[in-house]
Short mmCIF file of N, CA and C in Angstrom, two decimals:
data_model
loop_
_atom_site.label_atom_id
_atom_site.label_comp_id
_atom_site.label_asym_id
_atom_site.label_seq_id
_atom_site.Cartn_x
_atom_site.Cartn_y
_atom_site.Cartn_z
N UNK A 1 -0.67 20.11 -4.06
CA UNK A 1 -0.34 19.88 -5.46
C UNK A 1 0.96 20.60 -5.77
N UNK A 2 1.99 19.91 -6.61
CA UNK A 2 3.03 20.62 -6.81
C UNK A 2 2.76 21.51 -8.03
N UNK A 3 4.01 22.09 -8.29
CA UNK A 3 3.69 23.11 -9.59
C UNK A 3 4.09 22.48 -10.64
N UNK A 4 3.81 22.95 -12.02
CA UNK A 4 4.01 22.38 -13.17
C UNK A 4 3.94 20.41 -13.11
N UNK A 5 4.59 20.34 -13.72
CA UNK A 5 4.88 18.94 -13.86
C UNK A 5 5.00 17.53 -13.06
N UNK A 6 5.51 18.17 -12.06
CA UNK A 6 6.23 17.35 -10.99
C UNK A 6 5.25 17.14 -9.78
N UNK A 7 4.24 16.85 -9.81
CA UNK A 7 3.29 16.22 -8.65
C UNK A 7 2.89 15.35 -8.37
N UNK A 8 3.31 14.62 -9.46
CA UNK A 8 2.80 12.72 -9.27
C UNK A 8 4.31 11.89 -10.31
N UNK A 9 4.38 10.73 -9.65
CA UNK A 9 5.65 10.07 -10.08
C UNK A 9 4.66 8.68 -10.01
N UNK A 10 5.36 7.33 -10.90
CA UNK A 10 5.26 6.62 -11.25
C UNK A 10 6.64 5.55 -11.44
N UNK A 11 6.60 4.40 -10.32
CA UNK A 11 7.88 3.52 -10.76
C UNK A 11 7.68 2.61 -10.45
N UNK A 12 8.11 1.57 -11.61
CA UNK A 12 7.61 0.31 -12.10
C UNK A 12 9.22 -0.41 -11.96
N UNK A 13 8.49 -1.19 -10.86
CA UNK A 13 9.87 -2.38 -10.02
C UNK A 13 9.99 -3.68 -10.70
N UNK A 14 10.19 -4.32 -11.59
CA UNK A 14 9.96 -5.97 -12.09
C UNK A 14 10.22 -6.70 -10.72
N UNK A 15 9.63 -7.86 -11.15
CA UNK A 15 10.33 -8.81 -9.59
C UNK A 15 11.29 -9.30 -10.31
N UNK A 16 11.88 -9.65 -9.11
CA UNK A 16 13.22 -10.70 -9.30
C UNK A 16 14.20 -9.46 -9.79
N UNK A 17 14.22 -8.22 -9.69
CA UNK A 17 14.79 -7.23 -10.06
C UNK A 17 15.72 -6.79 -8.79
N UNK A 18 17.07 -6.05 -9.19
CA UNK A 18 17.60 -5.60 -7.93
C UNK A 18 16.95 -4.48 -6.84
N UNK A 19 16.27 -3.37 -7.83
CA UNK A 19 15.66 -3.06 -6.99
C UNK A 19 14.15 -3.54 -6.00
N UNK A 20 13.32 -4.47 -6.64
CA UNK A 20 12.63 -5.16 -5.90
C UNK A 20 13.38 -5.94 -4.63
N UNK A 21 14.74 -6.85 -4.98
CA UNK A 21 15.26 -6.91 -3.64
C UNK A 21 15.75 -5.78 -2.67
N UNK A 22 16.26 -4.75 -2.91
CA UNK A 22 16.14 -3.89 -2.37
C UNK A 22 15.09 -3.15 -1.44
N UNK A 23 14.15 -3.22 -2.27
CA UNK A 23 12.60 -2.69 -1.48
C UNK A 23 11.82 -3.78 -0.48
N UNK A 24 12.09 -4.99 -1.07
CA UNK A 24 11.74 -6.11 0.26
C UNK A 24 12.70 -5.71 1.80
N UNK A 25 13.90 -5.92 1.46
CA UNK A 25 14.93 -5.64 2.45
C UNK A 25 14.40 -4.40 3.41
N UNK A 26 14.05 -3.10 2.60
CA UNK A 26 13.86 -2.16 3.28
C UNK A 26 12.73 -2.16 4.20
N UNK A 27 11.53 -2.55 3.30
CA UNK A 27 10.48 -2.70 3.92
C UNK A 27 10.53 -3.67 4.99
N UNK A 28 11.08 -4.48 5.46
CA UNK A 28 11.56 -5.33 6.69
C UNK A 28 11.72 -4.69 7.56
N UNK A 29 12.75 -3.99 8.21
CA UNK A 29 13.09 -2.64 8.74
C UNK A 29 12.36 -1.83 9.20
N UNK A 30 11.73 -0.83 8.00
CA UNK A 30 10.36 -0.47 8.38
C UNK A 30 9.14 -1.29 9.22
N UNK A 31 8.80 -2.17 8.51
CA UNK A 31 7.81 -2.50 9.32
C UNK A 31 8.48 -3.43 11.06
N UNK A 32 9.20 -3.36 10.74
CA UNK A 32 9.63 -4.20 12.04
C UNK A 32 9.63 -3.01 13.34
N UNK A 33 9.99 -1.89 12.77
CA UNK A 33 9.77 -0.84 13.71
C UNK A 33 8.46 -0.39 13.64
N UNK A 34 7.44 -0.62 12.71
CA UNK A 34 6.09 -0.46 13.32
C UNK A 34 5.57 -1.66 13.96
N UNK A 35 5.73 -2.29 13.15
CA UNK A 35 5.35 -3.92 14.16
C UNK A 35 5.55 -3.51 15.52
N UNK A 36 7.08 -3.43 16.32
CA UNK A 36 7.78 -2.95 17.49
C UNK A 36 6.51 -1.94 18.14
N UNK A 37 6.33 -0.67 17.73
CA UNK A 37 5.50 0.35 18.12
C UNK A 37 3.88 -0.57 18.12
N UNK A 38 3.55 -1.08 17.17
CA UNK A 38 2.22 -1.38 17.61
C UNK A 38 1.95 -1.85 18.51
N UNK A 39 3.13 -3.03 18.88
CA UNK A 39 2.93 -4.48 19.88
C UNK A 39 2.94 -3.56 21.39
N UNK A 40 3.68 -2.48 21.50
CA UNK A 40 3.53 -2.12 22.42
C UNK A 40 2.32 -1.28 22.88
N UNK A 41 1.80 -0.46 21.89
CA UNK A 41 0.69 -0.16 22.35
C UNK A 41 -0.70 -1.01 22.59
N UNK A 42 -0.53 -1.92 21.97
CA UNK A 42 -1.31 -3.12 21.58
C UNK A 42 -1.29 -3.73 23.64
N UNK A 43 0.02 -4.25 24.19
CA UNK A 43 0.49 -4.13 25.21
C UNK A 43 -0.27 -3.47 26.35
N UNK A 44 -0.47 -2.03 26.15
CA UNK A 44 -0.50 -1.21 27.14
C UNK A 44 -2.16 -0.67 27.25
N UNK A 45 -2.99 -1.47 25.92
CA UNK A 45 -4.47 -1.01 25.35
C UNK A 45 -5.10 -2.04 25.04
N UNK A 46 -6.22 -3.16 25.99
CA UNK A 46 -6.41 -3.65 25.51
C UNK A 46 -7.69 -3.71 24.58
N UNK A 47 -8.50 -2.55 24.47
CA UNK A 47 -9.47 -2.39 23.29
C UNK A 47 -8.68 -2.48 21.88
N UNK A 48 -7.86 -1.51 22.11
CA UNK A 48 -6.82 -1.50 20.22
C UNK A 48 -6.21 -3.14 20.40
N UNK A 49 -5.43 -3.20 21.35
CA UNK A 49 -5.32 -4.69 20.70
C UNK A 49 -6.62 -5.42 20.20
N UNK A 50 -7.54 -5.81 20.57
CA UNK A 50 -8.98 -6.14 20.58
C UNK A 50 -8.89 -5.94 18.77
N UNK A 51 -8.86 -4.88 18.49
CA UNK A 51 -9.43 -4.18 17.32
C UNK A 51 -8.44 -4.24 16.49
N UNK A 52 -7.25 -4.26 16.74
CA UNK A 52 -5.90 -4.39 16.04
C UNK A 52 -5.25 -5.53 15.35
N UNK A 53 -5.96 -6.56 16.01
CA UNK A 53 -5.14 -7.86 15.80
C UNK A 53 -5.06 -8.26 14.18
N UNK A 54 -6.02 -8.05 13.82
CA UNK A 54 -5.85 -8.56 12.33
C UNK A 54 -4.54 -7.67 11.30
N UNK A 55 -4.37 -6.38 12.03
CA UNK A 55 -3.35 -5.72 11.00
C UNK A 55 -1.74 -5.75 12.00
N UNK A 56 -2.23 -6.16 12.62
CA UNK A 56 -0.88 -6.60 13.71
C UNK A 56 -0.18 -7.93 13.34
N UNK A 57 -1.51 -8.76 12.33
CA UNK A 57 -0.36 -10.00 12.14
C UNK A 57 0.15 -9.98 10.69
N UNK A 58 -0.81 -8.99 9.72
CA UNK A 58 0.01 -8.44 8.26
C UNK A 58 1.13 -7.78 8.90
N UNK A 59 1.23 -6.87 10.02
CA UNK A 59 2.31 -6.18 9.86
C UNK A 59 3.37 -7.23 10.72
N UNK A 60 3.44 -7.71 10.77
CA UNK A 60 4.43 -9.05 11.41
C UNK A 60 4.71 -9.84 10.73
N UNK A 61 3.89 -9.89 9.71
CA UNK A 61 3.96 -11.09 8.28
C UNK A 61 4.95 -10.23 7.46
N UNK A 62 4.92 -8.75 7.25
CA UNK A 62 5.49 -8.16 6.49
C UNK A 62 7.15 -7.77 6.93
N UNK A 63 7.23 -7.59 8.47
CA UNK A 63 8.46 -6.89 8.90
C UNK A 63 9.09 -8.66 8.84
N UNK A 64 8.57 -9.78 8.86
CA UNK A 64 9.50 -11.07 8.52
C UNK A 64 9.89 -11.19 7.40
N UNK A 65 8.99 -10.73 5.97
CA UNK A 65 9.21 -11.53 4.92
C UNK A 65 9.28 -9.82 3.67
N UNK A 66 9.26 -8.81 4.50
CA UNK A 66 9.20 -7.55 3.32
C UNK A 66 7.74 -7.88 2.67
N UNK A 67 7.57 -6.83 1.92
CA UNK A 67 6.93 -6.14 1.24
C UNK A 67 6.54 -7.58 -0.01
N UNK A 68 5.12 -8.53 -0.01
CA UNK A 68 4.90 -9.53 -0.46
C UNK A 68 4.94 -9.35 -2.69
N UNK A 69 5.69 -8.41 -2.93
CA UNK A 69 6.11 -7.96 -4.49
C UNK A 69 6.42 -8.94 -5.42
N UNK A 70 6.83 -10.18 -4.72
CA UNK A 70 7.45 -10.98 -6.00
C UNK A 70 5.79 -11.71 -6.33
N UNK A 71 5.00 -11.62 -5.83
CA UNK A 71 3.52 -12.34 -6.28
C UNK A 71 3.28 -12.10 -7.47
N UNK A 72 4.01 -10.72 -8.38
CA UNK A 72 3.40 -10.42 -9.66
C UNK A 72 4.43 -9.93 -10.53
N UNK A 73 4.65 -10.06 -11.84
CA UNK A 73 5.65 -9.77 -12.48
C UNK A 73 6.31 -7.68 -12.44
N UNK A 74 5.17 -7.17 -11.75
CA UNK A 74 5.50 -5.55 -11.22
C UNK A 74 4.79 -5.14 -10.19
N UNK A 75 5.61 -4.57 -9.31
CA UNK A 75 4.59 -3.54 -8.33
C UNK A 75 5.45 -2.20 -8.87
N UNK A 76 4.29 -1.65 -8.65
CA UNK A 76 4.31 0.02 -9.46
C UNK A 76 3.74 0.56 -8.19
N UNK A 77 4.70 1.61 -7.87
CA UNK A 77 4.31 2.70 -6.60
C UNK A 77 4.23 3.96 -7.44
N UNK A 78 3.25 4.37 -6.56
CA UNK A 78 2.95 5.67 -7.61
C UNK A 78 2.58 6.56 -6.31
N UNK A 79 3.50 7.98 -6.95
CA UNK A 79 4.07 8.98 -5.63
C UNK A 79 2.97 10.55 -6.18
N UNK A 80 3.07 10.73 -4.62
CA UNK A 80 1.95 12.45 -4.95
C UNK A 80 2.73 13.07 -4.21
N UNK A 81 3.31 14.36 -4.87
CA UNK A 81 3.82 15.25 -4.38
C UNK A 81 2.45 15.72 -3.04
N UNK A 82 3.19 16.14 -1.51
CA UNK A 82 2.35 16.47 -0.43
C UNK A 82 2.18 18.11 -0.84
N UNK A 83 1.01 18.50 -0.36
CA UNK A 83 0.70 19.72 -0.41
C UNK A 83 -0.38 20.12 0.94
N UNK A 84 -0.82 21.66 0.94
CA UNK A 84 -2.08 21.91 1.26
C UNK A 84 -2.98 22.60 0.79
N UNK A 85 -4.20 21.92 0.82
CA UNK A 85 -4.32 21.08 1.84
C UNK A 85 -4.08 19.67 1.82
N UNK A 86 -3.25 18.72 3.48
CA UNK A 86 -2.58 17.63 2.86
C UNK A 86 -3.97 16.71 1.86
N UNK A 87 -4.19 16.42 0.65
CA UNK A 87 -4.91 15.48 -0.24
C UNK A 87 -4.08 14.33 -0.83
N UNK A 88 -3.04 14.19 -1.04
CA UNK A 88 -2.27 12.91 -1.53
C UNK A 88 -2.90 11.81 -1.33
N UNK A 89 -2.99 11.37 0.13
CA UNK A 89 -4.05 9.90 0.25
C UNK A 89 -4.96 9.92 -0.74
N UNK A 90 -5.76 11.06 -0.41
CA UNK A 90 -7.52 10.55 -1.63
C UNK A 90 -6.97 11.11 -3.06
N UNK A 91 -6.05 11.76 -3.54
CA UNK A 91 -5.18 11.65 -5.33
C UNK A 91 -4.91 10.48 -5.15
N UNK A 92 -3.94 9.87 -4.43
CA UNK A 92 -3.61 8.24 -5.02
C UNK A 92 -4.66 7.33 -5.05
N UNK A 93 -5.36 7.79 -3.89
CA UNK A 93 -6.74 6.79 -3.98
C UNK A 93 -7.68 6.87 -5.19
N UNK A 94 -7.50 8.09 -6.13
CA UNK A 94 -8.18 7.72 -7.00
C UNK A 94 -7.14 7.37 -8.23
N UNK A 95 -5.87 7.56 -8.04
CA UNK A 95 -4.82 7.07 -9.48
C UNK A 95 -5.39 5.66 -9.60
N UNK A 96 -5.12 5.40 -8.02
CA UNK A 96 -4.81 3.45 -8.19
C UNK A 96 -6.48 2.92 -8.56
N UNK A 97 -7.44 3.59 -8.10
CA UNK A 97 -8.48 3.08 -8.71
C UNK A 97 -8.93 3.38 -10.50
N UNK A 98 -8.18 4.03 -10.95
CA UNK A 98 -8.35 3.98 -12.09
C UNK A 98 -7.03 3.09 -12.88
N UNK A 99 -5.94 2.92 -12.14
CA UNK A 99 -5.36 1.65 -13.02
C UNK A 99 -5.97 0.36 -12.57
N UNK A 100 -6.68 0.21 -11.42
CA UNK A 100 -7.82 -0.90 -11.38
C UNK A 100 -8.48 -1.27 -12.41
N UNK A 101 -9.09 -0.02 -12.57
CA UNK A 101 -10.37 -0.31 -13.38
C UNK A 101 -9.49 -0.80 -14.85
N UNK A 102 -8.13 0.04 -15.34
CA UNK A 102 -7.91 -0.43 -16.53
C UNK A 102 -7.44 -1.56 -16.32
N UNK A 103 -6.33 -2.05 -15.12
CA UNK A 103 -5.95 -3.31 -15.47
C UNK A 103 -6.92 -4.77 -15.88
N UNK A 104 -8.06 -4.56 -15.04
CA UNK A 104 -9.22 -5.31 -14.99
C UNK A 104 -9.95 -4.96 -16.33
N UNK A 105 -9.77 -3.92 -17.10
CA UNK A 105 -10.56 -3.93 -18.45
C UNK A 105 -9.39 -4.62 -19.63
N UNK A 106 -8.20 -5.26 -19.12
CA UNK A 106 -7.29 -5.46 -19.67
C UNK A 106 -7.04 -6.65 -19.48
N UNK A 107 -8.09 -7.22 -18.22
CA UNK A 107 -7.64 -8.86 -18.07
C UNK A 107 -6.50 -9.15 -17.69
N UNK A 108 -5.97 -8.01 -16.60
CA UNK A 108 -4.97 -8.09 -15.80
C UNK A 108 -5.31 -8.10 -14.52
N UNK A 109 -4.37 -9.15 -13.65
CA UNK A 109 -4.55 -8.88 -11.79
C UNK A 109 -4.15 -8.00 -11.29
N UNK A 110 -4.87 -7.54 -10.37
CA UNK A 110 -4.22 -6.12 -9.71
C UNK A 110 -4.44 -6.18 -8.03
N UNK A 111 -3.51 -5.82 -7.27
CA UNK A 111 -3.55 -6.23 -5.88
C UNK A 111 -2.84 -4.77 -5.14
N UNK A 112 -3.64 -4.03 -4.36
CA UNK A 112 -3.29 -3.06 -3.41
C UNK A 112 -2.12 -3.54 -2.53
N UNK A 113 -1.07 -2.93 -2.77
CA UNK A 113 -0.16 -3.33 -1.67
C UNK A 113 0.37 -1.77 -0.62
N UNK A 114 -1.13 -2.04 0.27
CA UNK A 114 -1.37 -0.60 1.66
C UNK A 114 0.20 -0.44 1.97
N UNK A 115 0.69 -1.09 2.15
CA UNK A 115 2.13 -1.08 3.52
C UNK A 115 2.99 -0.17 2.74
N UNK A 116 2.77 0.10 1.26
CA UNK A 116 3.81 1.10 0.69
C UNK A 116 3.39 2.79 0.74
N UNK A 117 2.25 2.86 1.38
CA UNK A 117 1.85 3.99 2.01
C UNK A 117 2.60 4.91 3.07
N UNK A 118 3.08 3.41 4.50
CA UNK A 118 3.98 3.95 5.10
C UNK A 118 5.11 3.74 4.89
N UNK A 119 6.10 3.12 3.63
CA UNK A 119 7.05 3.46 3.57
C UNK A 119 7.96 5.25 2.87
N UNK A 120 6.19 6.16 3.01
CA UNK A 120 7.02 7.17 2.30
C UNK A 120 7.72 7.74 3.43
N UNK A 121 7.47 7.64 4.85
CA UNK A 121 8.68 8.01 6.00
C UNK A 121 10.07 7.13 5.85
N UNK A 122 10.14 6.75 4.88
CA UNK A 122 11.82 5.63 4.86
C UNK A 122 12.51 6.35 3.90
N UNK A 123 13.57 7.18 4.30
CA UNK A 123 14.36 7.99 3.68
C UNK A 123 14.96 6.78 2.44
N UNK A 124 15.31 5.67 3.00
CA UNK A 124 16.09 4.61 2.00
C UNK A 124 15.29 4.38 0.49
N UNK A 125 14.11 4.02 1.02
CA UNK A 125 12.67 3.06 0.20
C UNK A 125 12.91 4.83 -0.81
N UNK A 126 12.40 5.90 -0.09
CA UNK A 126 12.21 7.35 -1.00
C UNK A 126 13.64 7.47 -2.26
N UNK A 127 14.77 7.24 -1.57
CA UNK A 127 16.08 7.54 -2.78
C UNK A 127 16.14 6.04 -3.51
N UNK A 128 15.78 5.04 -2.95
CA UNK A 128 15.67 3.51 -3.86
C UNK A 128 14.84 4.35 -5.35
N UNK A 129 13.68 4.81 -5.16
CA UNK A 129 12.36 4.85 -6.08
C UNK A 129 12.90 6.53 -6.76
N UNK A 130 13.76 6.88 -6.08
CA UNK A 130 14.68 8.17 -6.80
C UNK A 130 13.49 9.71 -6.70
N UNK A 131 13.02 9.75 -5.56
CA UNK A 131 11.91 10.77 -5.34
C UNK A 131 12.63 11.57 -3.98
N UNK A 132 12.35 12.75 -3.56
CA UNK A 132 12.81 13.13 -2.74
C UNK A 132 12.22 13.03 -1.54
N UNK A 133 13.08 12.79 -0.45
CA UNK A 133 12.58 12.27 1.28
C UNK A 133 10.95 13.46 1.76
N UNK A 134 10.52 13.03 2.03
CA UNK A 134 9.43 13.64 3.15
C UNK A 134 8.39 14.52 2.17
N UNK A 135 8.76 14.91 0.61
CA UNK A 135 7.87 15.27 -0.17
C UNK A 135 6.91 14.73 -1.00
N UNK A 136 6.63 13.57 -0.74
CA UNK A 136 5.21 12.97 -1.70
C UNK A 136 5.20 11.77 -0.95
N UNK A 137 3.97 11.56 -0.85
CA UNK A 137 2.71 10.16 -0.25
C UNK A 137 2.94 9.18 -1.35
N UNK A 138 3.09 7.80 -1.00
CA UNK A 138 3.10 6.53 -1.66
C UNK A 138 1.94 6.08 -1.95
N UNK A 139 2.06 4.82 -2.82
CA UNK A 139 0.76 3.87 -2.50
C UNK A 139 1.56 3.22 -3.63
N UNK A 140 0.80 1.63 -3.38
CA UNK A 140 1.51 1.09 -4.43
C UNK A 140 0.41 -0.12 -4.89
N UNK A 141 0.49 -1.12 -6.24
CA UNK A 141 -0.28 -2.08 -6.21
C UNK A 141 0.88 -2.64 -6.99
N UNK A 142 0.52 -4.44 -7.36
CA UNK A 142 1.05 -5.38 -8.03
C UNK A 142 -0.16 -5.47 -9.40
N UNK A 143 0.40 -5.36 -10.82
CA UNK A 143 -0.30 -5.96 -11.54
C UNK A 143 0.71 -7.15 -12.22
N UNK A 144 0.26 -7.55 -13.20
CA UNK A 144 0.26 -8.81 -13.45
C UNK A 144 -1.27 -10.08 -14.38
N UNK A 145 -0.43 -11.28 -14.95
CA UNK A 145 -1.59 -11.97 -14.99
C UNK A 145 -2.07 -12.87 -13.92
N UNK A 146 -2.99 -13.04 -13.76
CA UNK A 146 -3.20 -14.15 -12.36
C UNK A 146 -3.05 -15.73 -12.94
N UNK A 147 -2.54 -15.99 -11.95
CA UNK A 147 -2.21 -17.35 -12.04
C UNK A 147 -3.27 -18.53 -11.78
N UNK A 148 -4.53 -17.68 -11.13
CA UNK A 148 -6.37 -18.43 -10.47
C UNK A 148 -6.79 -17.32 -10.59
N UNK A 149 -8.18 -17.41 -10.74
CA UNK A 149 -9.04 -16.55 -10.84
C UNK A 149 -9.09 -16.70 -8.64
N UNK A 150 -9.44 -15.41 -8.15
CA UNK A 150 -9.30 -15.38 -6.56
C UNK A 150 -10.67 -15.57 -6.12
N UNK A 151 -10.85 -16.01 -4.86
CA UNK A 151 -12.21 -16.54 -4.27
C UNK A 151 -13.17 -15.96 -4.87
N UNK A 152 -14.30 -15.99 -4.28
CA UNK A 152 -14.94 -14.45 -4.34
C UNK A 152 -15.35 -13.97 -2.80
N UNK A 153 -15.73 -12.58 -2.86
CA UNK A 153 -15.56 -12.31 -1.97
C UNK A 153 -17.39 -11.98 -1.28
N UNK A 154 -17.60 -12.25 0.05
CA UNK A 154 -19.10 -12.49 0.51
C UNK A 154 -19.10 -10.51 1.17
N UNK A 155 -19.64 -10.06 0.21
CA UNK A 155 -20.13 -8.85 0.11
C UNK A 155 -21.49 -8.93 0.97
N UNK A 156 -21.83 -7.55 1.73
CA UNK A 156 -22.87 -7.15 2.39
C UNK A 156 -24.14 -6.66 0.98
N UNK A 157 -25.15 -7.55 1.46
CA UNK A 157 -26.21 -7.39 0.21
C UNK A 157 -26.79 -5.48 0.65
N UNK A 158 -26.74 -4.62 -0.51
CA UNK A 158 -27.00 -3.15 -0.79
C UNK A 158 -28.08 -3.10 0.20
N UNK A 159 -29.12 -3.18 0.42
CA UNK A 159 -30.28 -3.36 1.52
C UNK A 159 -29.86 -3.22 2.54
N UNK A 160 -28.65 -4.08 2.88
CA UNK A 160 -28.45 -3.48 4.29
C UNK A 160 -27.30 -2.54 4.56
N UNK A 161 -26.74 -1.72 3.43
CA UNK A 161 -25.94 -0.64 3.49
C UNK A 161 -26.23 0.22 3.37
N UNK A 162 -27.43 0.45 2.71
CA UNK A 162 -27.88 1.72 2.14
C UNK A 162 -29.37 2.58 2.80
N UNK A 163 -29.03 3.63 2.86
CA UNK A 163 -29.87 4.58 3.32
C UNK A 163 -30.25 5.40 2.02
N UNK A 164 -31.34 5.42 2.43
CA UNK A 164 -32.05 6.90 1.57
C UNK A 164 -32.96 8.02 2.77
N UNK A 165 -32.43 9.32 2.54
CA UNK A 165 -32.55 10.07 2.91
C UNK A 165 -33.72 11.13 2.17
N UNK A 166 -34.41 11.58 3.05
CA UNK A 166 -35.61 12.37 2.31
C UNK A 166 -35.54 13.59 3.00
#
């Protein structure tokens, strides 16, 4: 946690904005050099490939086409100053679930966009969003109105998730 004030940041990109082109561009880059690193371990392992494939072809979808942002009229990345012990992941994990919950009490779409997690190692993506390099964890989502209501999704019925313990 940082001190006073300065431990969590908030920045709201419009699409079709210069800096949204900017942050697609970057994120290309980035992920193309993880893409690069996965494929090879992916390569050299074939259980992780096995187990990998499904985020091996988002991250190939992403290092072609950037960071998928123009889907909603904002993606908002929202930054946690790093501390210890490192907690940033589970702080953002609960920011973004509470602008969930409001965007959705607001009758707004809201969509996790993970991949801005690892762009807080991109010195570029960090001075684009005007935060300083290597000191605070990302995460980002798209809100917006939806344009369809989205599938639904075939959830595991509670019975077979749940334990009770005596």
């Amino acid at each position: 946690v940082g001190s006073g004030k300065d431990y969590r940041r908030f920045v709201v990109i419009p699409r079709d904005s210069e800096a949204s082109a900017r942050a697609v561009e970057i994120s290309k880059i980035q992920m193309a050099l993880m893409w690069d690193r996965f494929r090879q371990k992916m390569q050299q392992d074939p259980a992780f490939e096995q187990q990998g494939k499904a985020f091996a072809k988002r991250l190939e979808m992403i290092a072609e086409h950037g960071l998928p942002i123009s889907n909603a009229p904002y993606y908002i990345v929202v930054a946690e100053r790093k501390g210890i012990p490192p907690a940033e992941a589970q702080s953002l994990a609960h920011c973004l679930q509470n602008m969930w919950l409001k965007a959705t009490a607001l009758g707004l779409g809201f969509q996790l966009i993970s991949a801005t997690a690892e762009m807080s190692g991109n010195k570029d993506f960090c001075e684009l969003l005007g935060i300083p390099f290597g000191k605070f964890g990302l995460d980002g989502c798209l809100i917006g109105y939806q344009d369809q209501q989205p599938a639904p999704i075939d959830r595991p019925r509670l019975v077979d998730v749940l334990t009770w313990l005596s």
